[in-house]
Short mmCIF file of C-alpha atoms in Angstrom, two decimals:
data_model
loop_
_atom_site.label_atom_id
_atom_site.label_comp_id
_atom_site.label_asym_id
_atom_site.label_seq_id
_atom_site.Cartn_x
_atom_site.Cartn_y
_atom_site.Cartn_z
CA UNK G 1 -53.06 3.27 -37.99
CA UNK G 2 -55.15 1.45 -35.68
CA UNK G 3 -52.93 -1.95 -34.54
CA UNK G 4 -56.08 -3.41 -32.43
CA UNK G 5 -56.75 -6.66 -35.08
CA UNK G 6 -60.50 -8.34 -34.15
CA UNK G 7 -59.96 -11.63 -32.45
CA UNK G 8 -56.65 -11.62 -31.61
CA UNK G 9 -55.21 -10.72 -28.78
CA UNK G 10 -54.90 -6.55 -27.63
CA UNK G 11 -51.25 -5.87 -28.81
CA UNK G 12 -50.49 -4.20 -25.61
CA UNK G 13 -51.36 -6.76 -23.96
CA UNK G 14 -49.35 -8.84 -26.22
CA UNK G 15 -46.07 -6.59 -25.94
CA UNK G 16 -46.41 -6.59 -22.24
CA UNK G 17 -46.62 -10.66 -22.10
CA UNK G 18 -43.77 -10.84 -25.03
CA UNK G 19 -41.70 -8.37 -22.87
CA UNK G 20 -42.35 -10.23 -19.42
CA UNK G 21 -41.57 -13.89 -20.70
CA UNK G 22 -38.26 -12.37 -22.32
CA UNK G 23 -36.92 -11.56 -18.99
CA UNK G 24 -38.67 -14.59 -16.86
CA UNK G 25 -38.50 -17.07 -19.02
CA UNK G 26 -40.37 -19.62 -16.52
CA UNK G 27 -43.40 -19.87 -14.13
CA UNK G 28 -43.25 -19.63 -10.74
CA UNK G 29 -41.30 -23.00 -9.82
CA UNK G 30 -44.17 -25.22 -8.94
CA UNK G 31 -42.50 -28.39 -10.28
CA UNK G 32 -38.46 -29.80 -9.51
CA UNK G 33 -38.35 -29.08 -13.34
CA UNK G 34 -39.37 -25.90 -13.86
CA UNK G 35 -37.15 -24.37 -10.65
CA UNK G 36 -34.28 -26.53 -12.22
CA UNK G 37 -34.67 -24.77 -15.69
CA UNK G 38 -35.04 -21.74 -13.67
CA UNK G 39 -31.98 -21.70 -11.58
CA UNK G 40 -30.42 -22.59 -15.26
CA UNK G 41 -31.55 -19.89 -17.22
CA UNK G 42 -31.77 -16.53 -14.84
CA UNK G 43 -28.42 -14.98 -14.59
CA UNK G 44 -29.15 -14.06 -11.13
CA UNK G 45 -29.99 -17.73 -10.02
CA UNK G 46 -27.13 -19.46 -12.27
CA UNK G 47 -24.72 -18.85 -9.81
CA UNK G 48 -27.01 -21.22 -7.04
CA UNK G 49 -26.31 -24.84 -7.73
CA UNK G 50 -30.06 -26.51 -9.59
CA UNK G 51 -30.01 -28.89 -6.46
CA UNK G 52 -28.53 -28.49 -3.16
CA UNK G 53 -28.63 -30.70 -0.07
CA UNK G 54 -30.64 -29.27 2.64
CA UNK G 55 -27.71 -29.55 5.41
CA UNK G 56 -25.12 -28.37 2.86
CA UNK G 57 -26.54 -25.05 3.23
CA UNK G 58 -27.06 -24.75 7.06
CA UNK G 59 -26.09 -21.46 7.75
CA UNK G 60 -24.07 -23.15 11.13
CA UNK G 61 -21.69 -24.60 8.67
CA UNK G 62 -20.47 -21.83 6.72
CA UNK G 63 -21.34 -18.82 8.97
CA UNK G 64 -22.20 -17.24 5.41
CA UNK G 65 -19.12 -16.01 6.38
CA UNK G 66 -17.93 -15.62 2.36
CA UNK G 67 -21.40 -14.03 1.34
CA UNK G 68 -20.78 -11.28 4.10
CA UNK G 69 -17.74 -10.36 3.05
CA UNK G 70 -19.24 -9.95 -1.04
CA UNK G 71 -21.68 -8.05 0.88
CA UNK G 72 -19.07 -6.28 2.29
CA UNK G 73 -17.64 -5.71 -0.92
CA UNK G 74 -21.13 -4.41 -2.89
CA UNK G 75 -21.57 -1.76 0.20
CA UNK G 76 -18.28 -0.62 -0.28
CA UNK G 77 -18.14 -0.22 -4.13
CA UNK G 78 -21.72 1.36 -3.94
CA UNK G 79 -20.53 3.70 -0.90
CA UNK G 80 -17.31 4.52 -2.38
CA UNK G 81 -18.80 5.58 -5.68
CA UNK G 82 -21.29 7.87 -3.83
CA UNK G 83 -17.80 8.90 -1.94
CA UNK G 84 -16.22 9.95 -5.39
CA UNK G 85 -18.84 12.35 -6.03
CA UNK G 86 -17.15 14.61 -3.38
CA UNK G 87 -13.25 13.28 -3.38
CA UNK G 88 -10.73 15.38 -5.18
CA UNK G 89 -6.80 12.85 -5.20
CA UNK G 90 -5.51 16.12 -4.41
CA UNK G 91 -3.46 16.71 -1.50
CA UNK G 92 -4.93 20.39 -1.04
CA UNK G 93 -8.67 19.43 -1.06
CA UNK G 94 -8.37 15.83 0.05
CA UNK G 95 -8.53 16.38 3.96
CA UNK G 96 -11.11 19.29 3.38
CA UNK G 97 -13.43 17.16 0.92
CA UNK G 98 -13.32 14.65 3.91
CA UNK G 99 -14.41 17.70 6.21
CA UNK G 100 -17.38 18.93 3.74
CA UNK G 101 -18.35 15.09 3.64
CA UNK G 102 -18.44 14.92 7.46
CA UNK G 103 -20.15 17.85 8.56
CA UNK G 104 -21.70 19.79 5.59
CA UNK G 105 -22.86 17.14 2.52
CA UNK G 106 -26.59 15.59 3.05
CA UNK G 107 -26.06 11.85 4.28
CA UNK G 108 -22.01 12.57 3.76
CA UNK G 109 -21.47 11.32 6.86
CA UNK G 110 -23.13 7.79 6.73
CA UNK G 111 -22.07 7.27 3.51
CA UNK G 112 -18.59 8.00 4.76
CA UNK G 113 -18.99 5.71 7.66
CA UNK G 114 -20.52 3.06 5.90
CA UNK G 115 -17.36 2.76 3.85
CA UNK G 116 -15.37 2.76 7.02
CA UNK G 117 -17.02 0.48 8.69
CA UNK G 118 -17.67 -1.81 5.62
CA UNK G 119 -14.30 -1.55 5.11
CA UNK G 120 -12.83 -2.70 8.36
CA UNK G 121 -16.11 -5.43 8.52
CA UNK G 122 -14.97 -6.97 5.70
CA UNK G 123 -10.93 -7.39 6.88
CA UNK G 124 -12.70 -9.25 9.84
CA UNK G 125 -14.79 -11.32 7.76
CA UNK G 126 -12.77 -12.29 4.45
CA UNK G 127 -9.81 -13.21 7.88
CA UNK G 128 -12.51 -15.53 9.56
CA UNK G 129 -13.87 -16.84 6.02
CA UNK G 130 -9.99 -18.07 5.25
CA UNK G 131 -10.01 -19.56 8.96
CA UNK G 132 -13.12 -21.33 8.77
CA UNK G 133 -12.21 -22.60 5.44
CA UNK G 134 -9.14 -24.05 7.32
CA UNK G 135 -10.41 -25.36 10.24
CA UNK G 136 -12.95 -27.53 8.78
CA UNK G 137 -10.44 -28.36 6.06
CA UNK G 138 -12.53 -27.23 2.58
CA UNK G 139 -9.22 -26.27 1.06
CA UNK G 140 -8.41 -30.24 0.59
CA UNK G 141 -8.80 -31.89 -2.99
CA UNK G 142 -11.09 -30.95 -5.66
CA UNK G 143 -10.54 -26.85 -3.71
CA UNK G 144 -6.75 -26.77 -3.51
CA UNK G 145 -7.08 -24.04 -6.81
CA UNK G 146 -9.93 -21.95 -4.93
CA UNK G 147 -7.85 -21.75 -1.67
CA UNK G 148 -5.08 -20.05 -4.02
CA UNK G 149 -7.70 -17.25 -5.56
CA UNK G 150 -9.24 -16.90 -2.06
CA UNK G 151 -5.78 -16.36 -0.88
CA UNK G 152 -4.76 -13.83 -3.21
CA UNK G 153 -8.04 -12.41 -2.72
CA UNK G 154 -7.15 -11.63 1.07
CA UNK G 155 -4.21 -9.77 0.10
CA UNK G 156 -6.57 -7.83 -2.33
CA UNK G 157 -8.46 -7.00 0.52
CA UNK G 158 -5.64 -6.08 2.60
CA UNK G 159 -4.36 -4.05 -0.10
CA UNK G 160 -7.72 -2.10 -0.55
CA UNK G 161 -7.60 -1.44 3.08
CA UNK G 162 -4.28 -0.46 3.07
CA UNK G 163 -4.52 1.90 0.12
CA UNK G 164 -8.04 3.28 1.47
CA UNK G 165 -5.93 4.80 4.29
CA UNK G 166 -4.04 7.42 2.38
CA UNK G 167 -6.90 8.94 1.08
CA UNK G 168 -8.01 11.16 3.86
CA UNK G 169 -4.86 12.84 4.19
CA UNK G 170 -4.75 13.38 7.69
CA UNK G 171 -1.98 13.31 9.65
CA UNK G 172 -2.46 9.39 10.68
CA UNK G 173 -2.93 8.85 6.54
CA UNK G 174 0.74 10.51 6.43
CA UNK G 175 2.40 8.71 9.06
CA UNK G 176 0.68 5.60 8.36
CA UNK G 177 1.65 5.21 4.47
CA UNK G 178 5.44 6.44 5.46
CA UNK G 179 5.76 3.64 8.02
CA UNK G 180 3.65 1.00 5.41
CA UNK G 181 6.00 1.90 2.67
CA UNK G 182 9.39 2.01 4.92
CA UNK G 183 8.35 -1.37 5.98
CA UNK G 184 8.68 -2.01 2.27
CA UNK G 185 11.61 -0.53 1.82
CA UNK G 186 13.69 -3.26 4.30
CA UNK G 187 12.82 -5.89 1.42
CA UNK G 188 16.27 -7.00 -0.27
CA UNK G 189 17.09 -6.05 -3.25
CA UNK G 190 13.67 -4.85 -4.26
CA UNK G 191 12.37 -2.61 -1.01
CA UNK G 192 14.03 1.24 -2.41
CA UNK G 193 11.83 0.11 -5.72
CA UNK G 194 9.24 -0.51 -4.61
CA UNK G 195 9.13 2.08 -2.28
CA UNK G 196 9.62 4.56 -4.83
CA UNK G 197 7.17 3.07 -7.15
CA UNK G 198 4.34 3.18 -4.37
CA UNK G 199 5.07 6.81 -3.55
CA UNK G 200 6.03 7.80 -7.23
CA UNK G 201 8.54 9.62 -5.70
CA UNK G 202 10.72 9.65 -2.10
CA UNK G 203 7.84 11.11 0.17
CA UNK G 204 4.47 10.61 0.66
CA UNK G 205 3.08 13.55 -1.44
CA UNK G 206 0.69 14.23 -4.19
CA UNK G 207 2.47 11.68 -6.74
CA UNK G 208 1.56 8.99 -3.72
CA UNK G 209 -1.86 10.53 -3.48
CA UNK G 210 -2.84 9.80 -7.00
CA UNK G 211 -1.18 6.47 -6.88
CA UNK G 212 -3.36 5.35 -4.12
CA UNK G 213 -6.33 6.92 -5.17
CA UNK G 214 -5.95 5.12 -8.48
CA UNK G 215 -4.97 1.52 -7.10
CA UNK G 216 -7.98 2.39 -4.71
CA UNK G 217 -11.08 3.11 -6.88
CA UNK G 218 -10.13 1.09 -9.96
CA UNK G 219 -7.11 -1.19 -10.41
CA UNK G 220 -8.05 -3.33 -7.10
CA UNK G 221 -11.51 -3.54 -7.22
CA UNK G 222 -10.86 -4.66 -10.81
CA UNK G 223 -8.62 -7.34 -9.80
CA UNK G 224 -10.74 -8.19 -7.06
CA UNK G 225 -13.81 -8.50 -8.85
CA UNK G 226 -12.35 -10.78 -11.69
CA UNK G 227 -10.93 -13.46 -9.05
CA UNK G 228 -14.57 -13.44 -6.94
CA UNK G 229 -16.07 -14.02 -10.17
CA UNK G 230 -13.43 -17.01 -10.25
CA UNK G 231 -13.84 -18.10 -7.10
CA UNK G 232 -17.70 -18.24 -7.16
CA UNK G 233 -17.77 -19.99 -10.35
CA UNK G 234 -15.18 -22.53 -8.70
CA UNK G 235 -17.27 -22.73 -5.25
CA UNK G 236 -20.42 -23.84 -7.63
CA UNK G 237 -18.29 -26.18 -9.86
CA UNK G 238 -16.41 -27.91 -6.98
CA UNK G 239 -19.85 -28.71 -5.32
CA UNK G 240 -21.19 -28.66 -1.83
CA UNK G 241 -20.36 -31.61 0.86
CA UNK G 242 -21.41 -28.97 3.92
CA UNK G 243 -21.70 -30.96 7.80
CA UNK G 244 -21.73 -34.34 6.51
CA UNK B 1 16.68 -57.45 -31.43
CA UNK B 2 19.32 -54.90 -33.50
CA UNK B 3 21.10 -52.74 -31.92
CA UNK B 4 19.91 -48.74 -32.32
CA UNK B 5 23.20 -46.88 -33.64
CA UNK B 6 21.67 -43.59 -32.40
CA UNK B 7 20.99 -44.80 -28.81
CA UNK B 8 24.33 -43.74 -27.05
CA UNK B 9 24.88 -40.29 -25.41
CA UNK B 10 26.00 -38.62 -28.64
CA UNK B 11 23.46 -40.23 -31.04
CA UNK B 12 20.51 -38.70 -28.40
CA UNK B 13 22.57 -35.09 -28.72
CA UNK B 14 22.31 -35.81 -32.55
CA UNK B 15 18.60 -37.00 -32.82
CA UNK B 16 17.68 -33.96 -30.44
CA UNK B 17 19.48 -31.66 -33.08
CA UNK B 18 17.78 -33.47 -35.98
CA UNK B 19 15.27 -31.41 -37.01
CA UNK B 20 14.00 -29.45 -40.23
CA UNK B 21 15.14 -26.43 -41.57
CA UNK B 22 11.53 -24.80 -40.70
CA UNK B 23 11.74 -26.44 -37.24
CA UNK B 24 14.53 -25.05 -36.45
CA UNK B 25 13.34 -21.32 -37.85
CA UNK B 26 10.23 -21.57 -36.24
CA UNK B 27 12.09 -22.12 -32.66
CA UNK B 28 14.29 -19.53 -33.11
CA UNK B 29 11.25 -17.18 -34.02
CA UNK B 30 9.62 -18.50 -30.93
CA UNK B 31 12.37 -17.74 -28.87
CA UNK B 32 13.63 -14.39 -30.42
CA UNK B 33 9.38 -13.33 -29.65
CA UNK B 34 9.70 -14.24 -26.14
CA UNK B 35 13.05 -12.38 -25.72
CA UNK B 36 12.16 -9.25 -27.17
CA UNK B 37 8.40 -9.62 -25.21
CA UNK B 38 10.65 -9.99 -21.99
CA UNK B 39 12.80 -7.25 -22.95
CA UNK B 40 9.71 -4.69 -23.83
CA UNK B 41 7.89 -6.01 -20.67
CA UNK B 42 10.70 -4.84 -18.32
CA UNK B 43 10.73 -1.51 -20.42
CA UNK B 44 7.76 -1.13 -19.92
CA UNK B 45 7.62 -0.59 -16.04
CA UNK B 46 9.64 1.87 -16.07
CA UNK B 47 6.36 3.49 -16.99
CA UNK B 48 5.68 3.29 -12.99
CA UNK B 49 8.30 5.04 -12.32
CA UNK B 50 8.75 8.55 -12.15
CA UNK B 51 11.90 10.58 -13.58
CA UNK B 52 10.16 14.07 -12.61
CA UNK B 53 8.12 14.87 -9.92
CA UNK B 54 6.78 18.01 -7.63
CA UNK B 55 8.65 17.06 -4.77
CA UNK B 56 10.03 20.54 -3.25
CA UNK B 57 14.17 20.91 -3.59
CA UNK B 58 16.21 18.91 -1.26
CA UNK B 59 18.40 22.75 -0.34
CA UNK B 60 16.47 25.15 0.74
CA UNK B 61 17.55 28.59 3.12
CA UNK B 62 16.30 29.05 6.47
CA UNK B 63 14.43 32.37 7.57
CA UNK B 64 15.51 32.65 10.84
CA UNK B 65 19.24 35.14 11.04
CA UNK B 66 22.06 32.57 12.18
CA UNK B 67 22.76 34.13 15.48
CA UNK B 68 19.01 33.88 16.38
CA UNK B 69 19.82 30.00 17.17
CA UNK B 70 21.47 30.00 20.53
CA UNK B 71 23.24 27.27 22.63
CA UNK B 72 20.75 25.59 24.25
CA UNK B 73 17.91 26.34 21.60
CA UNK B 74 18.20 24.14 18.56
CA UNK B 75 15.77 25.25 15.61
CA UNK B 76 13.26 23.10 14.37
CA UNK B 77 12.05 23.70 10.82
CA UNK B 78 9.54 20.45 11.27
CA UNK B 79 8.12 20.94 7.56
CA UNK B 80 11.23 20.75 6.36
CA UNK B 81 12.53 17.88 8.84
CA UNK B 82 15.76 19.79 9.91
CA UNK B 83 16.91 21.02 13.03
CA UNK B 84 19.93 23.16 13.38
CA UNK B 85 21.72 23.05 16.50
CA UNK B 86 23.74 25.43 17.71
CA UNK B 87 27.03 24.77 20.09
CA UNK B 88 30.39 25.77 21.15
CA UNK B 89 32.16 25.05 18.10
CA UNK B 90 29.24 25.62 15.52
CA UNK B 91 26.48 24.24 13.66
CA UNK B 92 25.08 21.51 12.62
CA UNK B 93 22.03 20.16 10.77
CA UNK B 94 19.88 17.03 11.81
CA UNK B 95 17.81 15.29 9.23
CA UNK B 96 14.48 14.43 11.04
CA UNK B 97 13.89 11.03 9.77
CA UNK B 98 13.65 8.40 11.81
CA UNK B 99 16.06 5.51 10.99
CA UNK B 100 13.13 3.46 11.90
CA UNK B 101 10.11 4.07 9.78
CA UNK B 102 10.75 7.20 9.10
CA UNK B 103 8.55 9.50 10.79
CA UNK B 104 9.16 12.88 12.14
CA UNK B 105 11.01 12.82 15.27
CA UNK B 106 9.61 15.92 17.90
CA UNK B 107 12.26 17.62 19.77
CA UNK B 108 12.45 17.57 23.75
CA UNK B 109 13.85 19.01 26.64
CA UNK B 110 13.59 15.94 28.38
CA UNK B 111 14.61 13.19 26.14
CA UNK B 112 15.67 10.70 28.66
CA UNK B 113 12.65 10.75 30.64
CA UNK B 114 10.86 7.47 31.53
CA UNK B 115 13.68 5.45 29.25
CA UNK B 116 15.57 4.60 32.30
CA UNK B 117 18.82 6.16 31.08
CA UNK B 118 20.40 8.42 33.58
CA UNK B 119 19.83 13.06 32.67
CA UNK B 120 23.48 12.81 32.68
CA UNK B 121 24.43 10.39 29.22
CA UNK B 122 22.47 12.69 27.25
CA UNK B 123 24.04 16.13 28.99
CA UNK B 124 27.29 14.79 27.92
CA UNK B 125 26.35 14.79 24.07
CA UNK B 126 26.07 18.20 24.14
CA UNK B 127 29.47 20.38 23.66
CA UNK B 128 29.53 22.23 26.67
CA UNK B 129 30.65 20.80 30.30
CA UNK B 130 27.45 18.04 31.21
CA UNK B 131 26.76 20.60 34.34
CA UNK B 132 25.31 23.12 32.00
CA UNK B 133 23.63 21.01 29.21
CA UNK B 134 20.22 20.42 29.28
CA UNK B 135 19.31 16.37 28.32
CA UNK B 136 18.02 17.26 25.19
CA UNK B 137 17.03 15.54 22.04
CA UNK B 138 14.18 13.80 19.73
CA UNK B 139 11.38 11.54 20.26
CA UNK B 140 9.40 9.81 17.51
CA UNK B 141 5.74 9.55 17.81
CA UNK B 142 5.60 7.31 16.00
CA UNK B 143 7.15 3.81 17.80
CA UNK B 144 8.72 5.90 20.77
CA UNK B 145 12.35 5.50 19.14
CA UNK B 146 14.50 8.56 20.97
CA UNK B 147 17.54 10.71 19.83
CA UNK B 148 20.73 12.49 22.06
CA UNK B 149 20.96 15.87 20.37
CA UNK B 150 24.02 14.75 18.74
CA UNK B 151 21.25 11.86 16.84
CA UNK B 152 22.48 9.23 18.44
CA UNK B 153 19.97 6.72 19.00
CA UNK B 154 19.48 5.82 22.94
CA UNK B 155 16.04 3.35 23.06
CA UNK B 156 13.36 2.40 21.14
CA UNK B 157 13.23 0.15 17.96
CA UNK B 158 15.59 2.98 15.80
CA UNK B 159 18.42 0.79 14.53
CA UNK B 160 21.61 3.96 13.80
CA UNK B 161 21.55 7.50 14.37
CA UNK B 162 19.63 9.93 12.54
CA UNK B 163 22.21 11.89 9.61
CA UNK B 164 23.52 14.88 9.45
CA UNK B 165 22.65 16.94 6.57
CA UNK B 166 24.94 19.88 4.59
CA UNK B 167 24.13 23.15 6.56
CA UNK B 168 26.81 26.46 5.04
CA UNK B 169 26.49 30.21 5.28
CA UNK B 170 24.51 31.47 2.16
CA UNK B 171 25.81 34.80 0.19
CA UNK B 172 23.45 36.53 2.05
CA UNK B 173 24.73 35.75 5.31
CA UNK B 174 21.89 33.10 6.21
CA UNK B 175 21.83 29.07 6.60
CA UNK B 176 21.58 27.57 3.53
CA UNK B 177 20.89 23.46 3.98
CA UNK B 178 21.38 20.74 1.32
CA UNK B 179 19.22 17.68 2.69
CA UNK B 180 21.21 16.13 -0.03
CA UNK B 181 24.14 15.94 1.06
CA UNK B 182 24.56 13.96 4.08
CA UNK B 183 27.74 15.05 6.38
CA UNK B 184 27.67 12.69 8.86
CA UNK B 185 26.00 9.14 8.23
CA UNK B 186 26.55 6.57 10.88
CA UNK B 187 25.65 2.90 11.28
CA UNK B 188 23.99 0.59 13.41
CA UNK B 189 25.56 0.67 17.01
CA UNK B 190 27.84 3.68 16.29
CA UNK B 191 27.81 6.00 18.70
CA UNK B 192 30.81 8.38 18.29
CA UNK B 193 29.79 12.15 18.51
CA UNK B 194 30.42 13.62 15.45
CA UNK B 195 32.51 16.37 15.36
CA UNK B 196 31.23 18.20 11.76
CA UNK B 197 30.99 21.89 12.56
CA UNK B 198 30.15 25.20 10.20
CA UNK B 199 32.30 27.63 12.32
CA UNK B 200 30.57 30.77 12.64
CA UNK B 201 33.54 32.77 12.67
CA UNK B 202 35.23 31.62 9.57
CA UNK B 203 31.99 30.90 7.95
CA UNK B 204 33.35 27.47 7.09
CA UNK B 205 32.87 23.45 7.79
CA UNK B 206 35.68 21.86 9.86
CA UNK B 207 35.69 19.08 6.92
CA UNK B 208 35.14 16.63 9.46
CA UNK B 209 33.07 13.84 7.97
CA UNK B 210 31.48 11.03 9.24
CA UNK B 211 31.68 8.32 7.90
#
């Protein structure tokens, strides 16, 4: 059956306009309106306020210092996935699937690195966000409850680091997790716990491997992905003052 | 302006306990949810936490024929973080860990070297006279903490001497080491030489525990 109807429009056509103004559902904004309705209805603009003040968003103020360190964050969840096509959590193939990454897997190596890198970028950053965020005082009244999230968000981050660094299974990984966890251990009361619940056991073996791994690709980025999502939400909702 | 009969200590305890039959089951539901939520909730980690795992035996037997250690030349099984030192009166076992962090402490000929403690101290922890002991011992690479060969801590941030593990003659006439059982286990600032020996001639421990 024949769906061209004379006079109306070509159904292509039609399907390919329907389909288009489902997903932009506004012009280009020529008009305050229009970029206002916009910014309101794209999910990828909703999280930019509808109307910001020029010098709120001078990059001076901020040092986009935040946005780095979510770009941080995408780089390393994109790298690390590519990473997990290769990593095997087990403590006989970890340090060789490292090796095969390095020196014998196409791009291996800058994927690798990127992670690294990313990974110790975005210590530096989320650390210089939190000082910034001091220093110029944005953690006052209405952002008291965002200074909280970003807090626990740092030790997120620290966490993912620290947890990242068992995964190799080098020697350093080794020595490194036993003095992290020993360090641990000297809490009172609680320290032999939680030792033994971060190893799974009393030495840093495969039961500490897994752990890591685990806490690594999935329970921390989880967490740390729900409170961003928080603490974006609450960066848009408390508003922008920026260099007044 | 009456006065309220209810409004002295008591009455308050008595208008506080004046409630309905439902109230009052309805609290107690409340709090007998909460309790048994608590109760499951702590149960519950114990999810996290192992009771089996593929961690290799703390005993294990050691290769090497006993009279193969000498005076002089402790053996170091590093994967299995024991030495066994050998001296005029007999054995004994050192578990590697470092009372610091708990790395792997390396063994040396030299331990006193750039610490600034005199060759001599750490001849005299050995069993023979100090002119014919060698100042031996271990040195973590990890924070630099370093060991007499009798474990006593010396310098670095270690806070007690390393312990001295279970080491007895198997049937077969080899060492047989329990890292489980700890002989000798001194504290902070302690630094008596133990005297724990297996006697190679009776085949037997002197019994002489520390602490």
């Amino acid at each position: 059956m024949r769906a061209t109807g004379a006079g109306g429009p070509n159904p292509l056509v039609k399907f390919a306009s329907q389909l288009w103004g489902s997903i932009f559902r506004h012009g280009l904004p020529s008009t305050d309106k229009v970029a206002a309705r916009t910014a309101l209805t794209n999910f990828f603009l909703h999280i930019h306020p509808v109307r910001v003040k020029k010098s709120a968003i001078r990059v001076s103020y901020t040092l986009c210092l935040g946005g780095l360190s979510f770009f941080l964050f995408i780089l390393l969840t994109i790298s690390g996935l590519f990473l997990m096509f290769y990593y095997i959590p087990s403590v006989d193939q970890a340090y060789q699937n490292i090796k095969d990454l390095q020196f014998v897997e196409t791009f291996g190596l800058v994927t690798r690195n990127l992670h690294r890198w990313a990974a110790h970028g975005m210590v530096i950053t989320v650390w210089l966000h939190m000082a910034r965020v001091f220093y110029q005082g944005s953690y006052k009244p209405p952002r008291e409850f965002n200074w909280a999230i970003g807090s626990i968000l740092l030790v997120v981050t620290l966490l993912l680091s620290f947890s990242g660094y068992l995964l190799p299974w080098d020697q350093l990984a080794v020595w490194a997790i036993t003095v992290g966890t020993n360090m641990a251990k000297y809490a009172p009361i609680a320290g032999p716990y939680t030792r033994y619940v971060m190893l799974g056991g009393r030495t840093v073996g495969q039961g500490a491997l897994i752990r890591f791994y685990v806490l690594h690709v999935v329970a921390l980025p989880l967490i740390g992905f729900i409170l961003m999502v928080i603490h974006f939400w609450r960066v848009r909702k408390d508003g922008f003052t920026g260099g007044l | 302006m009456g006065l309220n009969p209810y409004d002295t200590p008591r009455g308050r305890l008595h208008r506080l306990a004046d409630i309905s039959r439902r109230q009052f089951l309805l609290f107690m539901g409340i709090l007998a949810a909460l309790a048994a939520s608590l109760f499951g909730g702590i149960k519950t980690l114990g999810f996290l936490f192992p009771n089996a795992n593929l961690e290799e035996p703390l005993a294990f037997t050691v290769d090497v024929e006993p009279d193969a250690i000498t005076v002089g030349n402790p053996l170091q099984i590093t994967e299995k973080r024991v030495s066994i030192i050998r001296d005029d009166s007999g054995y004994y076992a050192v578990y590697l860990v470092c009372t610091h962090l708990g790395c792997t402490p390396n063994y040396v000929t030299n331990v006193t070297n750039g610490t600034g403690v005199a060759d001599d101290v750490a001849k005299e922890r050995g069993a023979r006279q100090a002119a014919e002991q060698i100042p031996n011992g271990w040195a973590c690479p990890c924070h630099g903490s370093r060991y007499y060969i009798d474990s006593t801590n010396f310098y670095g941030p270690a806070p007690r001497p390393m312990d001295w593990v279970d080491v007895q003659y198997s049937p077969s006439g080899k060492l047989a080491v329990d890292r489980g059982k700890l002989v000798v286990q001194r504290g902070a600032g302690v630094t008596t030489k133990p005297e724990w020996r297996l006697d190679p001639k009776t085949k037997k421990d002197n019994g002489k525990t520390l602490p």
